PDB file of N, CA and C in Angstrom:
ATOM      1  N   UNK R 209      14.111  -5.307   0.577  1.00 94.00           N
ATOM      2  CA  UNK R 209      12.949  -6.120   0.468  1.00 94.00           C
ATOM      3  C   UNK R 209      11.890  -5.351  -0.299  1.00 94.00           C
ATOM      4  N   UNK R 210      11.395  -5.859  -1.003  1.00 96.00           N
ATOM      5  CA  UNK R 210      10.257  -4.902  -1.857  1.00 96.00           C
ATOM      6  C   UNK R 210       8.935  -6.329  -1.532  1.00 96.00           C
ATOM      7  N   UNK R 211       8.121  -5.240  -2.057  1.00 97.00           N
ATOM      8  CA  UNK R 211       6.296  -5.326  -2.386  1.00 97.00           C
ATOM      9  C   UNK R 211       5.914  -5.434  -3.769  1.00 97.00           C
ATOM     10  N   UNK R 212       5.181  -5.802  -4.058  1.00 98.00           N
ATOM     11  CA  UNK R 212       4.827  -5.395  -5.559  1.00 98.00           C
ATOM     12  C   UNK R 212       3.340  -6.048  -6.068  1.00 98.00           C
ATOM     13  N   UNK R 213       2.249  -5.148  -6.646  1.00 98.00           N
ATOM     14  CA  UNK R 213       0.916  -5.851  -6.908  1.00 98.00           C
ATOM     15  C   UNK R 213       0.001  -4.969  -6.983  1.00 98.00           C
ATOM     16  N   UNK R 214      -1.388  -5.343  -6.443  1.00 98.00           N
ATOM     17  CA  UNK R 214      -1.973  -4.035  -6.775  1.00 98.00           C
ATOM     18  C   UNK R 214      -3.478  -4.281  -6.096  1.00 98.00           C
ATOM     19  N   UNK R 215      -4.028  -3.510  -5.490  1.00 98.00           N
ATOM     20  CA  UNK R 215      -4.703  -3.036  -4.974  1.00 98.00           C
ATOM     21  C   UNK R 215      -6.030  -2.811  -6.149  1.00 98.00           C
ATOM     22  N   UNK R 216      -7.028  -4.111  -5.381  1.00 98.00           N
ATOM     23  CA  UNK R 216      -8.170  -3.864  -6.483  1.00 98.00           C
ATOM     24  C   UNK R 216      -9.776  -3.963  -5.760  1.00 98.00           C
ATOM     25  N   UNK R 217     -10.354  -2.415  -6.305  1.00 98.00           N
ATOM     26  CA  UNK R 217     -11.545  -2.008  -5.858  1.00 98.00           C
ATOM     27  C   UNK R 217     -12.526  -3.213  -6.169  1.00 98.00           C
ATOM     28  N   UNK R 218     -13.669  -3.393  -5.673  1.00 98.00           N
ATOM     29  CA  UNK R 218     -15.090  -3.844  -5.986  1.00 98.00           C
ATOM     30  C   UNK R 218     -16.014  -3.104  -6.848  1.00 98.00           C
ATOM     31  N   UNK R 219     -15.703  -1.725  -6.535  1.00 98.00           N
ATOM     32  CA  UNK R 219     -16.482  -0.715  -6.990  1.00 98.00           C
ATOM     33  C   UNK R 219     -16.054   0.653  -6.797  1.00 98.00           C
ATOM     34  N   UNK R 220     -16.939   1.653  -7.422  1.00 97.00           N
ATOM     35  CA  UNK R 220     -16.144   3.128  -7.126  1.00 97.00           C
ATOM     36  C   UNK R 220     -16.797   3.680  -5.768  1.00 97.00           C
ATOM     37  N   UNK R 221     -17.007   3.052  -5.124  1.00 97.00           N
ATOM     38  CA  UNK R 221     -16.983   3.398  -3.636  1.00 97.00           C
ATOM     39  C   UNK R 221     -15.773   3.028  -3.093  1.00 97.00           C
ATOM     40  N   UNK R 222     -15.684   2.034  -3.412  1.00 98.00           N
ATOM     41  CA  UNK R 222     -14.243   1.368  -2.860  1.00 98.00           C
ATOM     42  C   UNK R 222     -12.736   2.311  -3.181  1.00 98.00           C
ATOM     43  N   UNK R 223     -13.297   3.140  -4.562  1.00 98.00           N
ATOM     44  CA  UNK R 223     -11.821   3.302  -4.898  1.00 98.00           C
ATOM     45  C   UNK R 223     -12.138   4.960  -4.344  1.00 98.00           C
ATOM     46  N   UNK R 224     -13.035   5.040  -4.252  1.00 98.00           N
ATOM     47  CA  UNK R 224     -13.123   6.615  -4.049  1.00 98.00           C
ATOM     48  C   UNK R 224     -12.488   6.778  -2.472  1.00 98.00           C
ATOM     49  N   UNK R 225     -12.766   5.565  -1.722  1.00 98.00           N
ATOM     50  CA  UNK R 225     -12.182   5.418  -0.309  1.00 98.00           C
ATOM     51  C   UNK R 225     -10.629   5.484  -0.302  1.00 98.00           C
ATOM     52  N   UNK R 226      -9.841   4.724  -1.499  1.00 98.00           N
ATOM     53  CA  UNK R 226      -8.640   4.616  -1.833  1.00 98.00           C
ATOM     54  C   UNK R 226      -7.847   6.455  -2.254  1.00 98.00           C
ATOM     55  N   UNK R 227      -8.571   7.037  -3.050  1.00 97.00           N
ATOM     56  CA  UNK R 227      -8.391   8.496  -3.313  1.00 97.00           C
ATOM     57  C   UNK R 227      -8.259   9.075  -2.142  1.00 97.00           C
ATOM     58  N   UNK R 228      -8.941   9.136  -1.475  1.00 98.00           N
ATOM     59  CA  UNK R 228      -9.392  10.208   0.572  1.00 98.00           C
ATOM     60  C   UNK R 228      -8.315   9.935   1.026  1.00 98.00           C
ATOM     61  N   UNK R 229      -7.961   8.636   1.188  1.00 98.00           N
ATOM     62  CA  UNK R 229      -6.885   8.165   2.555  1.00 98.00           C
ATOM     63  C   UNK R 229      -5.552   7.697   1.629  1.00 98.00           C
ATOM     64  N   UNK R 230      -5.355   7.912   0.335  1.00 98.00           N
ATOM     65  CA  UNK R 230      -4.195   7.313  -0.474  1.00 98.00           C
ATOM     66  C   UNK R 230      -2.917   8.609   0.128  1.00 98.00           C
ATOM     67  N   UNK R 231      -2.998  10.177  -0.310  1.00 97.00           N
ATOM     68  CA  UNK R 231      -2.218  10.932  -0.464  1.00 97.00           C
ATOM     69  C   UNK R 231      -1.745  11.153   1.022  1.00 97.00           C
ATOM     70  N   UNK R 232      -2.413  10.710   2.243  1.00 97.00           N
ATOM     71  CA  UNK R 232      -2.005  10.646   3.678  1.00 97.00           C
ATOM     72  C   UNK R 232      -1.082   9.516   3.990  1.00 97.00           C
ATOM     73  N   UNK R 233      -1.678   8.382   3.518  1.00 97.00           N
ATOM     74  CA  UNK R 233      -0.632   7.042   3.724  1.00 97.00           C
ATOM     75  C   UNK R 233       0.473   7.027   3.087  1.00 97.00           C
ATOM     76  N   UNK R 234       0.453   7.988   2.014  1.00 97.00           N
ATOM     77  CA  UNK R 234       1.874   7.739   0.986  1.00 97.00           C
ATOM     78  C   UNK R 234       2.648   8.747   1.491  1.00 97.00           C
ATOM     79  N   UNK R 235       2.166   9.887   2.297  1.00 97.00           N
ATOM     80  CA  UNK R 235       3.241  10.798   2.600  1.00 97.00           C
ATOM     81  C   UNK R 235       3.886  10.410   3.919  1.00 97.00           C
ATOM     82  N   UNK R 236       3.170   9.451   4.548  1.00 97.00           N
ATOM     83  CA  UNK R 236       3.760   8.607   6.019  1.00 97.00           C
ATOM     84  C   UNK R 236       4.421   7.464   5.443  1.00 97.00           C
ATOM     85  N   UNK R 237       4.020   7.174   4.384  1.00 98.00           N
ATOM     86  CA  UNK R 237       4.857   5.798   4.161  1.00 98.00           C
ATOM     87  C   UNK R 237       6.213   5.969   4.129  1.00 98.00           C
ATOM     88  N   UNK R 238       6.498   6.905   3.193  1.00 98.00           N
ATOM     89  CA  UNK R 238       7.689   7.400   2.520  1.00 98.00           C
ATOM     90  C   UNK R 238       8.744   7.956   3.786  1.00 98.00           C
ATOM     91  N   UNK R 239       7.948   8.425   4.795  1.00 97.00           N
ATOM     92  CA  UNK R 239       8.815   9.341   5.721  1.00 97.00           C
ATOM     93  C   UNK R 239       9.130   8.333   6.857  1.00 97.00           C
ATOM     94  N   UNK R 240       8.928   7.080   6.448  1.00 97.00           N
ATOM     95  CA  UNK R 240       9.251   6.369   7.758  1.00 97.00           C
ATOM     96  C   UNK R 240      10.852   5.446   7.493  1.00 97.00           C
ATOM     97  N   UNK R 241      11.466   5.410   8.606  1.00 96.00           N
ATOM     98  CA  UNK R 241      12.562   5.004   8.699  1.00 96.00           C
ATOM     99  C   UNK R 241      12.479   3.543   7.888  1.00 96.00           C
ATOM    100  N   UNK R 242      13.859   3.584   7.073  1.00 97.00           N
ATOM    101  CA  UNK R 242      13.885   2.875   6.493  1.00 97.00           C
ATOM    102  C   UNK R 242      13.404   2.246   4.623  1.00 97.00           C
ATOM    103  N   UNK R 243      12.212   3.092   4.311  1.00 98.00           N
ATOM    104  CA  UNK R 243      11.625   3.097   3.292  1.00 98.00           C
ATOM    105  C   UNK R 243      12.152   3.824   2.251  1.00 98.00           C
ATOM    106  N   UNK R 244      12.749   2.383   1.263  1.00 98.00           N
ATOM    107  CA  UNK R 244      13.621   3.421  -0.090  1.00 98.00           C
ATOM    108  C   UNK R 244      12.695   4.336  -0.884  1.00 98.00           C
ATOM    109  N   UNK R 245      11.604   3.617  -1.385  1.00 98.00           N
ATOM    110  CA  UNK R 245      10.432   3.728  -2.220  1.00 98.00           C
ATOM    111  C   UNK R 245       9.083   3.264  -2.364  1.00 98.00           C
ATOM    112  N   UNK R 246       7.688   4.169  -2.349  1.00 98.00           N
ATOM    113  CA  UNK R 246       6.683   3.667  -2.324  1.00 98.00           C
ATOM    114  C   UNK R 246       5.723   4.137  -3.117  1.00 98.00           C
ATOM    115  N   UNK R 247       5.127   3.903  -3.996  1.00 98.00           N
ATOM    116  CA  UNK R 247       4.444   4.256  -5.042  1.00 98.00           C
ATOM    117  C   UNK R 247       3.233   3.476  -4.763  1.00 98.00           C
ATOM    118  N   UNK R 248       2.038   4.155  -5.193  1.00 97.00           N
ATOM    119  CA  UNK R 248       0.823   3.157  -5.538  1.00 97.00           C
ATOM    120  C   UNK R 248       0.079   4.368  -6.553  1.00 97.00           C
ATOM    121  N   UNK R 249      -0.284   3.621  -7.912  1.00 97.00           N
ATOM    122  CA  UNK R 249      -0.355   4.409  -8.645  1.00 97.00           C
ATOM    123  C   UNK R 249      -1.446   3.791  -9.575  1.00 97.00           C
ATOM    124  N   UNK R 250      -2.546   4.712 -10.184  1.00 96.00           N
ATOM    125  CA  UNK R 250      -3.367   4.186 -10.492  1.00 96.00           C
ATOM    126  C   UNK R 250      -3.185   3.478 -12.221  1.00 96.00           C
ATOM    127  N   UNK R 251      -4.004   2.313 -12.291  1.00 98.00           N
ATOM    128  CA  UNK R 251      -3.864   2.376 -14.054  1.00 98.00           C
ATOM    129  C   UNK R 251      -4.778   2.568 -14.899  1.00 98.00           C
ATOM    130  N   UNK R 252      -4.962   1.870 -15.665  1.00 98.00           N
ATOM    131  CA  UNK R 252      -6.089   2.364 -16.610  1.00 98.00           C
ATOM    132  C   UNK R 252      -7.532   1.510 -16.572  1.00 98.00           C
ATOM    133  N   UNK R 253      -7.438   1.024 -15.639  1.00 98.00           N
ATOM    134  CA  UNK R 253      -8.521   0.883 -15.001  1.00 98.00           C
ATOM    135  C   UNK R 253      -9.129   1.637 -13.520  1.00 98.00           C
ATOM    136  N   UNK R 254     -10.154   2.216 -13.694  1.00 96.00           N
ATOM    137  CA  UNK R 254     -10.182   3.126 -12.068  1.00 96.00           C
ATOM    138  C   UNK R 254     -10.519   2.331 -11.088  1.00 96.00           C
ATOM    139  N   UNK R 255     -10.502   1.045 -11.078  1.00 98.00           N
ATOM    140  CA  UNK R 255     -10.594   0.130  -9.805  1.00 98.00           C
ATOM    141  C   UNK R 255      -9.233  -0.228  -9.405  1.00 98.00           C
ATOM    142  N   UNK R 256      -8.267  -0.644  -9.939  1.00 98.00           N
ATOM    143  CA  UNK R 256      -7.298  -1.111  -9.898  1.00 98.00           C
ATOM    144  C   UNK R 256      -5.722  -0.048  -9.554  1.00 98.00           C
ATOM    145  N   UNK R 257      -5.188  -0.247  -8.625  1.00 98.00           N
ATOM    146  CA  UNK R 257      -3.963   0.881  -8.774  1.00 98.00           C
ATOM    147  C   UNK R 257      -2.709  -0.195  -8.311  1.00 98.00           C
ATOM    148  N   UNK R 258      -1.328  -0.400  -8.896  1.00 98.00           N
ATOM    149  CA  UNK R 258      -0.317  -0.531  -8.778  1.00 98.00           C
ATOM    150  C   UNK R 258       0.130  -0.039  -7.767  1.00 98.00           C
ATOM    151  N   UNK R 259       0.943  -1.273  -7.040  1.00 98.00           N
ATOM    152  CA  UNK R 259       1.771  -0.676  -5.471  1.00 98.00           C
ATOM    153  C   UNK R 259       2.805  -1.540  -5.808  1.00 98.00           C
ATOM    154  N   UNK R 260       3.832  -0.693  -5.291  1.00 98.00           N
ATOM    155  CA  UNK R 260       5.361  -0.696  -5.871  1.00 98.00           C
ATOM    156  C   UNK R 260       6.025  -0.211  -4.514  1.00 98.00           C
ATOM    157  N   UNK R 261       6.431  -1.073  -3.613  1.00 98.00           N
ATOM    158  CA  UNK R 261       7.390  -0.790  -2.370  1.00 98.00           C
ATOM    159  C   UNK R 261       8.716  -1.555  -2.233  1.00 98.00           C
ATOM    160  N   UNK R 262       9.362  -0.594  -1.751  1.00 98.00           N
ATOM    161  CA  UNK R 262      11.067  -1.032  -0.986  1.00 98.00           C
ATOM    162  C   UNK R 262      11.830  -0.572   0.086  1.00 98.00           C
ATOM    163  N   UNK R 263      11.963  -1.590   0.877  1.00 97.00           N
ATOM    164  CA  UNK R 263      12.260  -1.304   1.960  1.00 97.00           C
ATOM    165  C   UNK R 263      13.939  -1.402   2.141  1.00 97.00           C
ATOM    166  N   UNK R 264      14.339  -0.898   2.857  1.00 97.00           N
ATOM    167  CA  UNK R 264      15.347  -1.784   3.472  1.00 97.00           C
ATOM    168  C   UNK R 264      15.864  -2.824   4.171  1.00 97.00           C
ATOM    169  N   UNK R 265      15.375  -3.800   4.643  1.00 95.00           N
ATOM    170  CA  UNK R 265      15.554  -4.542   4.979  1.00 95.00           C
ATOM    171  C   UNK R 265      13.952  -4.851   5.963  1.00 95.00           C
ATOM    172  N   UNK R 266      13.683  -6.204   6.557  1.00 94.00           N
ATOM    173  CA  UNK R 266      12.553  -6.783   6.792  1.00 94.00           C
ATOM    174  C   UNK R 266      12.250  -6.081   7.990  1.00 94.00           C
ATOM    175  N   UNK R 267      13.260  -5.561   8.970  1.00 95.00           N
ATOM    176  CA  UNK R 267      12.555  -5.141   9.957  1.00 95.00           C
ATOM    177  C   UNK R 267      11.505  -3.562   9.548  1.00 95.00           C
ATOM    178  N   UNK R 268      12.311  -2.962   8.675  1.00 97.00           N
ATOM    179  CA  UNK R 268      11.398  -1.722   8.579  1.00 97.00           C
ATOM    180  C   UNK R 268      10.368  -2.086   7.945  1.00 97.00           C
ATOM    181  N   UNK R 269      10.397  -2.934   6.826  1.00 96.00           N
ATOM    182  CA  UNK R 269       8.760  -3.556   6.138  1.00 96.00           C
ATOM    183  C   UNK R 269       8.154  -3.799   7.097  1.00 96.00           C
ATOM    184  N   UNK R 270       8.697  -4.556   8.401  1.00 95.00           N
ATOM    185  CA  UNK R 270       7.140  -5.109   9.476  1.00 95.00           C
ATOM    186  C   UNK R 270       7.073  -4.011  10.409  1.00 95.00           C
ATOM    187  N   UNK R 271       7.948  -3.022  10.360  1.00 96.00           N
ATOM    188  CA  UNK R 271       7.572  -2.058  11.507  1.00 96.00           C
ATOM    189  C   UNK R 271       6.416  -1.135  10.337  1.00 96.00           C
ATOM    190  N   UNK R 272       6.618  -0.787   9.098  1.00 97.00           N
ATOM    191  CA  UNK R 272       5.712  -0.270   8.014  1.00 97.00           C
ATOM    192  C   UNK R 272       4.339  -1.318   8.359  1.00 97.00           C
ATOM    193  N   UNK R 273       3.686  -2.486   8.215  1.00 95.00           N
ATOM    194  CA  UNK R 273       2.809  -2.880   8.524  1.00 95.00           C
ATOM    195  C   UNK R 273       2.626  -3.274   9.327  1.00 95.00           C
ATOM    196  N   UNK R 274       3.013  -2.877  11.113  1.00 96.00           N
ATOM    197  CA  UNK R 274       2.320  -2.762  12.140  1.00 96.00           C
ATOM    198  C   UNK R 274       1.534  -1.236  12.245  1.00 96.00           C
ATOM    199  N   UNK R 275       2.618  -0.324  11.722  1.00 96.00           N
ATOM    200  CA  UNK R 275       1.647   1.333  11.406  1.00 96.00           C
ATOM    201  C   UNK R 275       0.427   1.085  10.886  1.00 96.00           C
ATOM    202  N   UNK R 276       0.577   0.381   9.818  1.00 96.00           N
ATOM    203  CA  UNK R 276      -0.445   0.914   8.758  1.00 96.00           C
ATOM    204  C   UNK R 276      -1.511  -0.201   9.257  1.00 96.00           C
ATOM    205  N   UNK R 277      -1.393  -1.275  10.056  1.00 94.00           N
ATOM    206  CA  UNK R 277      -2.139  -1.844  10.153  1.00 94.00           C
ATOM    207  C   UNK R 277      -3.782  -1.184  11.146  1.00 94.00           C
ATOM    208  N   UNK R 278      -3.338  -0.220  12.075  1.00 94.00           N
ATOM    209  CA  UNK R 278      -3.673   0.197  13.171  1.00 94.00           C
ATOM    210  C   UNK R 278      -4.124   2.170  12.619  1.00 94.00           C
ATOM    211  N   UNK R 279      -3.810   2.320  11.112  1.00 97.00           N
ATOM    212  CA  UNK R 279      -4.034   3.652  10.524  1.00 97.00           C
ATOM    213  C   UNK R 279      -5.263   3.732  10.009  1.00 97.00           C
ATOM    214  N   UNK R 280      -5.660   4.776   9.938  1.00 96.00           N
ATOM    215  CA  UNK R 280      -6.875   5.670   9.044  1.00 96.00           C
ATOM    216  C   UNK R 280      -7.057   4.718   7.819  1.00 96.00           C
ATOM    217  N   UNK R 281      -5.682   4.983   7.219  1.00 97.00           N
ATOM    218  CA  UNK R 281      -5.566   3.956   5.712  1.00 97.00           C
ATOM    219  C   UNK R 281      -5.901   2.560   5.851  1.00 97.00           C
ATOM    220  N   UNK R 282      -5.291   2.019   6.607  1.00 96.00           N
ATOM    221  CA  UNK R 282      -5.410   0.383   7.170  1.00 96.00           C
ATOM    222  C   UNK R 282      -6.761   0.227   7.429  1.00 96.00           C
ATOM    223  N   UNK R 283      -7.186   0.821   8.610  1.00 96.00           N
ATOM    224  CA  UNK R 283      -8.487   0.801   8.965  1.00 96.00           C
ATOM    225  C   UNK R 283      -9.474   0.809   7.832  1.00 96.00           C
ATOM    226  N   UNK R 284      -9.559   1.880   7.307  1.00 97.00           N
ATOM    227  CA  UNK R 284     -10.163   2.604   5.886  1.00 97.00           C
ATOM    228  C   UNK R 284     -10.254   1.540   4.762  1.00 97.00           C
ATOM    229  N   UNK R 285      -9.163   0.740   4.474  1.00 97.00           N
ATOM    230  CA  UNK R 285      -9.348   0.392   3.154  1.00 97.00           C
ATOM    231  C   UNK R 285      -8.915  -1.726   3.607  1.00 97.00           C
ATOM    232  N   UNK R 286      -9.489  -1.941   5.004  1.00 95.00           N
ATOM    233  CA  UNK R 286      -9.076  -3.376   4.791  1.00 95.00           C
ATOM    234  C   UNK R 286      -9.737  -4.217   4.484  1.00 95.00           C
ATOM    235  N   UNK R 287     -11.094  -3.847   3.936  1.00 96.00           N
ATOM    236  CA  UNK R 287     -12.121  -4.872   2.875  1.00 96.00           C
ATOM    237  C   UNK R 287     -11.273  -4.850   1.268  1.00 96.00           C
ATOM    238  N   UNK R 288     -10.736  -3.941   0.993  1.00 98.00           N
ATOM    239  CA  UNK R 288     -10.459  -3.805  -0.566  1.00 98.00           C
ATOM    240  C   UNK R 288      -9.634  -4.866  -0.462  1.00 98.00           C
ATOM    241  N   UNK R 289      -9.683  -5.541  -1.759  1.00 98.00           N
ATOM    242  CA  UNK R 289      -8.307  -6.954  -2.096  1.00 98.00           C
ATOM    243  C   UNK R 289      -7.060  -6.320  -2.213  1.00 98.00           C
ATOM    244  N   UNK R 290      -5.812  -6.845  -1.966  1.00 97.00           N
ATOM    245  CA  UNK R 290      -4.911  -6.889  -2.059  1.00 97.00           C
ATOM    246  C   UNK R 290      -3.853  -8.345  -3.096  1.00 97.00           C
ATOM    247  N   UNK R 291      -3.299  -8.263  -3.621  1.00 98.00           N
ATOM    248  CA  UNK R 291      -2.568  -9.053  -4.494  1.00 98.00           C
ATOM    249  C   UNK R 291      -1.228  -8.936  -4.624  1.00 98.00           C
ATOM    250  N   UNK R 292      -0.565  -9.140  -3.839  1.00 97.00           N
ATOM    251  CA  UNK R 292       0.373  -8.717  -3.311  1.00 97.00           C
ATOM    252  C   UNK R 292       1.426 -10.215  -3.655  1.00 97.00           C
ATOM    253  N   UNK R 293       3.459  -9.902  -3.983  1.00 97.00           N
ATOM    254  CA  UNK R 293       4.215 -10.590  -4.062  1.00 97.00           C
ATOM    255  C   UNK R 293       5.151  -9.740  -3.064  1.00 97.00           C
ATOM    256  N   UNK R 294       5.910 -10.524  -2.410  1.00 95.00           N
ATOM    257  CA  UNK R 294       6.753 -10.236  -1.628  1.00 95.00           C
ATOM    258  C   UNK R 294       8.195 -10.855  -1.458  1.00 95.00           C
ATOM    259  N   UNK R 295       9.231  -9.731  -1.682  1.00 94.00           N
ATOM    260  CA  UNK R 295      10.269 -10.465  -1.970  1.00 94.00           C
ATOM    261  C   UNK R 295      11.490 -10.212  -0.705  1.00 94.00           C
ATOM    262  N   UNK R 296      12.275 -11.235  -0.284  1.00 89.00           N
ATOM    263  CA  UNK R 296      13.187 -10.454   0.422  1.00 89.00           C
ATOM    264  C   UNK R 296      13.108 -11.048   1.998  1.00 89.00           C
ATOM    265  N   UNK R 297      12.320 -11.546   1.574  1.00 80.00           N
ATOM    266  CA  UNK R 297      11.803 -12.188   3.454  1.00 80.00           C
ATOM    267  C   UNK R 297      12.121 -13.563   3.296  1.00 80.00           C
ATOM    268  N   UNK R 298      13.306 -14.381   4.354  1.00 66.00           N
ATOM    269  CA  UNK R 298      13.062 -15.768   3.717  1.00 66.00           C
ATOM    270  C   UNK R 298      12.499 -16.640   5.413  1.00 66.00           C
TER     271      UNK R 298
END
């Protein structure tokens, strides 16, 4: 099951919040059961960063966003937009 979209600031407060708590969430993301691949990566705009996830199958994606829902990161960054496609779940 993958993720795919991108994560977009208001402002550089917003993204500077995204920088603090990004390199903590991505090193838990990655280490959690189940998770092939997770990237969120910035582009050439500094508001905007690309998120690129794959899971293995749906249960580890919703056990991944019950964590993160209740995390530093989650907590931290759940005003910023999200734009998000999701594939894999029917």
């Amino acid at each position: 099951m993958r993720l795919t979209g991108q994560l977009l600031c208001e402002d550089l407060g917003e993204a500077a919040i995204v920088m603090q708590y990004l390199p903590l969430h991505v090193g838990l993301t990655r280490a959690e059961t189940g998770c092939l691949s997770f990237n969120v990566t910035p582009t050439h705009d500094p508001l905007v960063w690309q998120v690129d996830e794959h899971f293995r199958d749906v249960v580890s994606f919703r056990a991944h966003q019950q964590r993160v829902a209740s995390s530093e990161w989650g907590l931290e960054t759940s005003g910023i937009e999200r734009r998000y496609t999701i594939t894999g779940i029917s």
